[in-house]
GROMACS .gro file of C-alpha atoms in nm:
model
  252
    1MET     CA    1  -2.562  -1.219   7.454
    2LYS     CA    2  -2.354  -0.900   7.413
    3ARG     CA    3  -2.672  -0.701   7.421
    4ILE     CA    4  -2.776  -0.847   7.744
    5ILE     CA    5  -2.432  -0.784   7.899
    6LEU     CA    6  -2.447  -0.419   7.778
    7LEU     CA    7  -2.796  -0.372   7.925
    8ALA     CA    8  -2.681  -0.528   8.253
    9VAL     CA    9  -2.382  -0.290   8.273
   10LEU     CA   10  -2.605   0.016   8.195
   11PHE     CA   11  -2.855  -0.097   8.465
   12ILE     CA   12  -2.575  -0.135   8.722
   13LEU     CA   13  -2.428   0.201   8.633
   14THR     CA   14  -2.775   0.374   8.645
   15PHE     CA   15  -2.852   0.200   8.977
   16SER     CA   16  -2.516   0.301   9.128
   17VAL     CA   17  -2.548   0.660   9.020
   18SER     CA   18  -2.908   0.672   9.165
   19ILE     CA   19  -2.781   0.538   9.494
   20VAL     CA   20  -2.496   0.788   9.513
   21THR     CA   21  -2.721   1.076   9.396
   22HIS     CA   22  -2.980   1.011   9.674
   23LEU     CA   23  -2.733   0.917   9.942
   24PRO     CA   24  -2.816   1.138  10.254
   25VAL     CA   25  -2.548   1.411  10.306
   26ALA     CA   26  -2.561   1.361  10.681
   27LEU     CA   27  -2.436   0.998  10.639
   28VAL     CA   28  -2.162   1.121  10.413
   29LEU     CA   29  -2.043   1.399  10.636
   30ASP     CA   30  -2.021   1.158  10.939
   31LYS     CA   31  -1.745   0.969  10.742
   32LEU     CA   32  -1.548   1.267  10.623
   33PRO     CA   33  -1.244   1.408  10.807
   34LEU     CA   34  -1.382   1.766  10.831
   35PRO     CA   35  -1.178   2.043  10.977
   36LYS     CA   36  -1.215   2.050  11.357
   37GLU     CA   37  -1.283   2.421  11.332
   38LEU     CA   38  -1.609   2.351  11.137
   39THR     CA   39  -1.917   2.255  11.321
   40TYR     CA   40  -2.294   2.240  11.232
   41GLN     CA   41  -2.624   2.170  11.394
   42SER     CA   42  -2.805   1.976  11.128
   43ALA     CA   43  -2.757   1.846  10.766
   44SER     CA   44  -3.041   1.767  10.507
   45GLY     CA   45  -3.072   1.666  10.158
   46SER     CA   46  -2.850   1.443   9.939
   47ILE     CA   47  -2.488   1.487   9.829
   48TRP     CA   48  -2.641   1.616   9.502
   49ASN     CA   49  -2.812   1.908   9.677
   50ALA     CA   50  -2.731   1.962  10.050
   51GLN     CA   51  -2.813   2.210  10.320
   52LEU     CA   52  -2.628   2.264  10.651
   53ASP     CA   53  -2.786   2.472  10.922
   54ASP     CA   54  -2.632   2.665  11.215
   55VAL     CA   55  -2.279   2.637  11.083
   56TYR     CA   56  -1.982   2.777  11.279
   57TRP     CA   57  -1.617   2.814  11.190
   58GLN     CA   58  -1.452   2.831  11.526
   59ASN     CA   59  -1.665   3.100  11.701
   60LEU     CA   60  -1.794   3.269  11.387
   61SER     CA   61  -2.164   3.201  11.286
   62LEU     CA   62  -2.182   3.113  10.912
   63GLY     CA   63  -2.565   3.057  10.913
   64SER     CA   64  -2.698   2.818  10.651
   65ILE     CA   65  -2.495   2.669  10.370
   66TYR     CA   66  -2.622   2.525  10.050
   67SER     CA   67  -2.429   2.304   9.811
   68GLN     CA   68  -2.467   2.143   9.468
   69MET     CA   69  -2.238   1.881   9.346
   70GLN     CA   70  -2.032   1.943   9.039
   71TRP     CA   71  -2.007   1.594   8.883
   72SER     CA   72  -1.754   1.699   8.608
   73SER     CA   73  -1.499   1.742   8.901
   74LEU     CA   74  -1.499   1.363   8.958
   75LEU     CA   75  -1.332   1.313   8.619
   76LYS     CA   76  -1.044   1.524   8.747
   77GLY     CA   77  -1.007   1.316   9.062
   78ARG     CA   78  -1.173   1.553   9.312
   79VAL     CA   79  -1.501   1.623   9.472
   80GLU     CA   80  -1.629   1.985   9.428
   81VAL     CA   81  -1.949   2.157   9.503
   82LEU     CA   82  -2.093   2.502   9.427
   83VAL     CA   83  -2.161   2.676   9.757
   84ARG     CA   84  -2.409   2.954   9.855
   85ALA     CA   85  -2.402   3.073  10.212
   86GLY     CA   86  -2.495   3.353  10.456
   87ARG     CA   87  -2.860   3.312  10.538
   88ASP     CA   88  -2.941   3.350  10.903
   89SER     CA   89  -2.578   3.440  10.981
   90GLU     CA   90  -2.503   3.678  11.270
   91LEU     CA   91  -2.229   3.825  11.041
   92GLY     CA   92  -2.486   3.942  10.784
   93TYR     CA   93  -2.272   3.822  10.487
   94SER     CA   94  -2.343   3.653  10.154
   95LEU     CA   95  -2.103   3.411   9.972
   96LYS     CA   96  -2.089   3.217   9.642
   97GLY     CA   97  -1.805   3.002   9.518
   98TYR     CA   98  -1.665   2.654   9.462
   99ALA     CA   99  -1.525   2.428   9.736
  100GLY     CA  100  -1.401   2.070   9.728
  101GLY     CA  101  -1.147   1.813   9.834
  102SER     CA  102  -0.881   1.609   9.659
  103ILE     CA  103  -0.577   1.404   9.760
  104ASN     CA  104  -0.411   1.736   9.838
  105GLY     CA  105  -0.676   1.839  10.091
  106TRP     CA  106  -0.957   2.089  10.106
  107TYR     CA  107  -0.958   2.381   9.869
  108ALA     CA  108  -1.181   2.667   9.735
  109ARG     CA  109  -1.183   2.871   9.416
  110GLU     CA  110  -1.374   3.166   9.251
  111VAL     CA  111  -1.523   3.272   9.581
  112PHE     CA  112  -1.706   3.599   9.605
  113ALA     CA  113  -1.833   3.723   9.941
  114SER     CA  114  -1.980   4.047  10.084
  115LEU     CA  115  -2.030   4.147  10.446
  116PRO     CA  116  -2.074   4.465  10.661
  117ALA     CA  117  -1.747   4.625  10.765
  118LYS     CA  118  -1.893   4.644  11.128
  119SER     CA  119  -1.898   4.264  11.143
  120VAL     CA  120  -1.517   4.272  11.112
  121THR     CA  121  -1.437   4.574  11.343
  122ASP     CA  122  -1.647   4.416  11.611
  123GLN     CA  123  -1.405   4.118  11.608
  124LEU     CA  124  -1.093   4.324  11.648
  125GLN     CA  125  -0.927   4.411  11.981
  126LEU     CA  126  -0.751   4.735  11.919
  127PRO     CA  127  -0.617   4.986  12.171
  128ILE     CA  128  -0.866   5.247  12.031
  129PRO     CA  129  -1.224   5.136  11.971
  130ILE     CA  130  -1.309   5.171  11.607
  131ASP     CA  131  -1.649   5.122  11.434
  132GLY     CA  132  -1.650   5.051  11.071
  133GLN     CA  133  -1.930   5.124  10.820
  134GLY     CA  134  -1.979   5.030  10.460
  135THR     CA  135  -1.936   4.697  10.281
  136LEU     CA  136  -1.644   4.465  10.236
  137ASP     CA  137  -1.623   4.265   9.907
  138LEU     CA  138  -1.396   3.968   9.905
  139THR     CA  139  -1.257   3.796   9.593
  140LEU     CA  140  -1.082   3.467   9.665
  141ARG     CA  141  -0.918   3.341   9.352
  142ASP     CA  142  -0.771   3.028   9.499
  143TYR     CA  143  -0.741   2.880   9.846
  144GLN     CA  144  -0.573   2.563   9.989
  145TYR     CA  145  -0.674   2.479  10.335
  146GLN     CA  146  -0.413   2.401  10.614
  147ALA     CA  147  -0.501   2.432  10.987
  148PRO     CA  148  -0.571   2.681  11.123
  149TYR     CA  149  -0.598   2.919  10.820
  150CYS     CA  150  -0.436   2.821  10.490
  151ALA     CA  151  -0.154   2.659  10.314
  152SER     CA  152  -0.188   2.899  10.016
  153ALA     CA  153  -0.422   3.164   9.884
  154THR     CA  154  -0.453   3.474   9.664
  155GLY     CA  155  -0.734   3.729   9.656
  156SER     CA  156  -0.837   4.092   9.701
  157LEU     CA  157  -1.067   4.290   9.930
  158ALA     CA  158  -1.253   4.608   9.853
  159TRP     CA  159  -1.410   4.832  10.111
  160THR     CA  160  -1.676   5.052   9.953
  161SER     CA  161  -1.873   5.336  10.119
  162ALA     CA  162  -1.603   5.310  10.377
  163GLN     CA  163  -1.627   5.506  10.702
  164VAL     CA  164  -1.440   5.477  11.029
  165THR     CA  165  -1.566   5.614  11.357
  166SER     CA  166  -1.359   5.646  11.680
  167PRO     CA  167  -1.394   5.846  11.995
  168PHE     CA  168  -1.198   6.124  11.833
  169LEU     CA  169  -1.353   6.169  11.476
  170THR     CA  170  -1.547   6.021  11.194
  171LEU     CA  171  -1.372   5.981  10.856
  172ASP     CA  172  -1.520   5.914  10.512
  173LEU     CA  173  -1.272   5.689  10.335
  174GLU     CA  174  -1.479   5.639  10.019
  175GLN     CA  175  -1.306   5.317   9.907
  176ALA     CA  176  -0.996   5.101  10.011
  177ILE     CA  177  -0.858   4.825   9.814
  178ALA     CA  178  -0.615   4.557   9.934
  179ASP     CA  179  -0.450   4.250   9.786
  180PHE     CA  180  -0.366   3.951  10.008
  181SER     CA  181  -0.198   3.621   9.996
  182CYS     CA  182  -0.125   3.321  10.226
  183GLU     CA  183   0.176   3.097  10.248
  184ASP     CA  184   0.198   2.827  10.522
  185ASN     CA  185  -0.066   3.000  10.760
  186THR     CA  186   0.096   3.343  10.723
  187ILE     CA  187  -0.154   3.588  10.577
  188THR     CA  188  -0.011   3.919  10.433
  189ALA     CA  189  -0.208   4.209  10.291
  190ASN     CA  190  -0.124   4.546  10.155
  191GLY     CA  191  -0.336   4.825   9.997
  192ASP     CA  192  -0.417   5.194   9.983
  193GLN     CA  193  -0.708   5.434  10.016
  194SER     CA  194  -0.779   5.794   9.895
  195SER     CA  195  -1.059   6.038   9.966
  196GLU     CA  196  -1.110   6.410  10.003
  197GLN     CA  197  -1.054   6.371  10.374
  198VAL     CA  198  -0.766   6.139  10.400
  199SER     CA  199  -0.512   5.918  10.208
  200ALA     CA  200  -0.358   5.601  10.356
  201GLU     CA  201  -0.134   5.311  10.278
  202PHE     CA  202  -0.124   4.991  10.499
  203GLU     CA  203   0.034   4.652  10.546
  204ALA     CA  204  -0.082   4.369  10.770
  205THR     CA  205   0.033   4.020  10.871
  206LEU     CA  206  -0.152   3.747  11.057
  207THR     CA  207   0.028   3.427  11.167
  208GLY     CA  208  -0.104   3.089  11.235
  209ASN     CA  209  -0.107   3.139  11.621
  210GLY     CA  210  -0.334   3.439  11.592
  211GLN     CA  211  -0.064   3.705  11.623
  212TYR     CA  212  -0.140   4.018  11.399
  213GLN     CA  213   0.082   4.308  11.313
  214THR     CA  214  -0.018   4.622  11.116
  215ALA     CA  215   0.191   4.905  10.972
  216ALA     CA  216  -0.008   5.202  10.831
  217LYS     CA  217   0.033   5.564  10.748
  218PHE     CA  218  -0.227   5.830  10.666
  219LYS     CA  219  -0.228   6.189  10.545
  220PRO     CA  220  -0.492   6.441  10.627
  221GLU     CA  221  -0.629   6.596  10.307
  222ALA     CA  222  -0.806   6.926  10.232
  223GLN     CA  223  -1.140   6.827  10.379
  224PHE     CA  224  -1.010   6.651  10.687
  225PRO     CA  225  -1.225   6.762  10.984
  226ALA     CA  226  -1.078   7.093  11.117
  227ASN     CA  227  -1.184   7.013  11.482
  228ALA     CA  228  -0.982   6.675  11.460
  229ARG     CA  229  -0.647   6.821  11.343
  230GLY     CA  230  -0.545   6.923  11.682
  231GLN     CA  231  -0.617   6.574  11.814
  232LEU     CA  232  -0.343   6.428  11.582
  233SER     CA  233  -0.061   6.544  11.811
  234TRP     CA  234  -0.072   6.219  12.007
  235LEU     CA  235   0.057   6.047  11.688
  236GLY     CA  236   0.365   6.263  11.680
  237ASN     CA  237   0.496   6.465  11.405
  238PRO     CA  238   0.420   6.381  11.035
  239ASP     CA  239   0.696   6.305  10.787
  240ALA     CA  240   0.806   6.525  10.513
  241GLN     CA  241   0.514   6.424  10.293
  242GLY     CA  242   0.259   6.488  10.565
  243TYR     CA  243   0.191   6.124  10.656
  244TYR     CA  244   0.141   6.007  11.018
  245ALA     CA  245   0.258   5.651  11.085
  246PHE     CA  246   0.130   5.406  11.340
  247ASP     CA  247   0.166   5.040  11.412
  248TYR     CA  248  -0.041   4.784  11.606
  249ALA     CA  249   0.029   4.431  11.711
  250GLY     CA  250  -0.168   4.180  11.925
  251ARG     CA  251  -0.349   3.852  11.915
  252LEU     CA  252  -0.696   3.775  11.787
   0.00000   0.00000   0.00000
């Protein structure tokens, strides 16, 4: 009798796992309280292996997103998936990391992403048009979602083969590195950069209502373009260390 009961329990468990494994992801997503900023055109596959196409976060194209369920997370009281994204995105990015949900809301961890710097500078509304070149590599160690950006987050951003072009000059920055964090939808970042043409330090803040503020200073180095030095007068006089300071503020 005990053997029959055990076999019956194993059958029910196997049957239940099979149903859950093959459950269409489109059906599941229709029942989930997804962030309103996230939209998609179509969903295919099961919750074990899923694919979303034509995904948008607000007005940004994220392309196709692939996910694979991490069943071990269920033992910790959360649902977590391994995510790969970026194919067919207008931003030209690639991404890999973990994302999930728990009683505390949506979160992400160990996320690594790369995208062209031009995709970012094209989104900025600055008093002076700036075109960025090179690659931005993002490391997001932990992230907790809260509309519209984040409740908390920590990470870093590296800009390699960095170059900035404006109507006045082109600068080779080589590499810039910044650390950032988020607390209650206020994102802060600070970092520095150094090359044979220019050195710089910068800070930036972005609030939940889209307001941004930057404070930066840079110093022309030995190989700074000679024909551009005379154009620095509009920034005023440098400080005692040779740095020019400038601030920007606005709304995204």
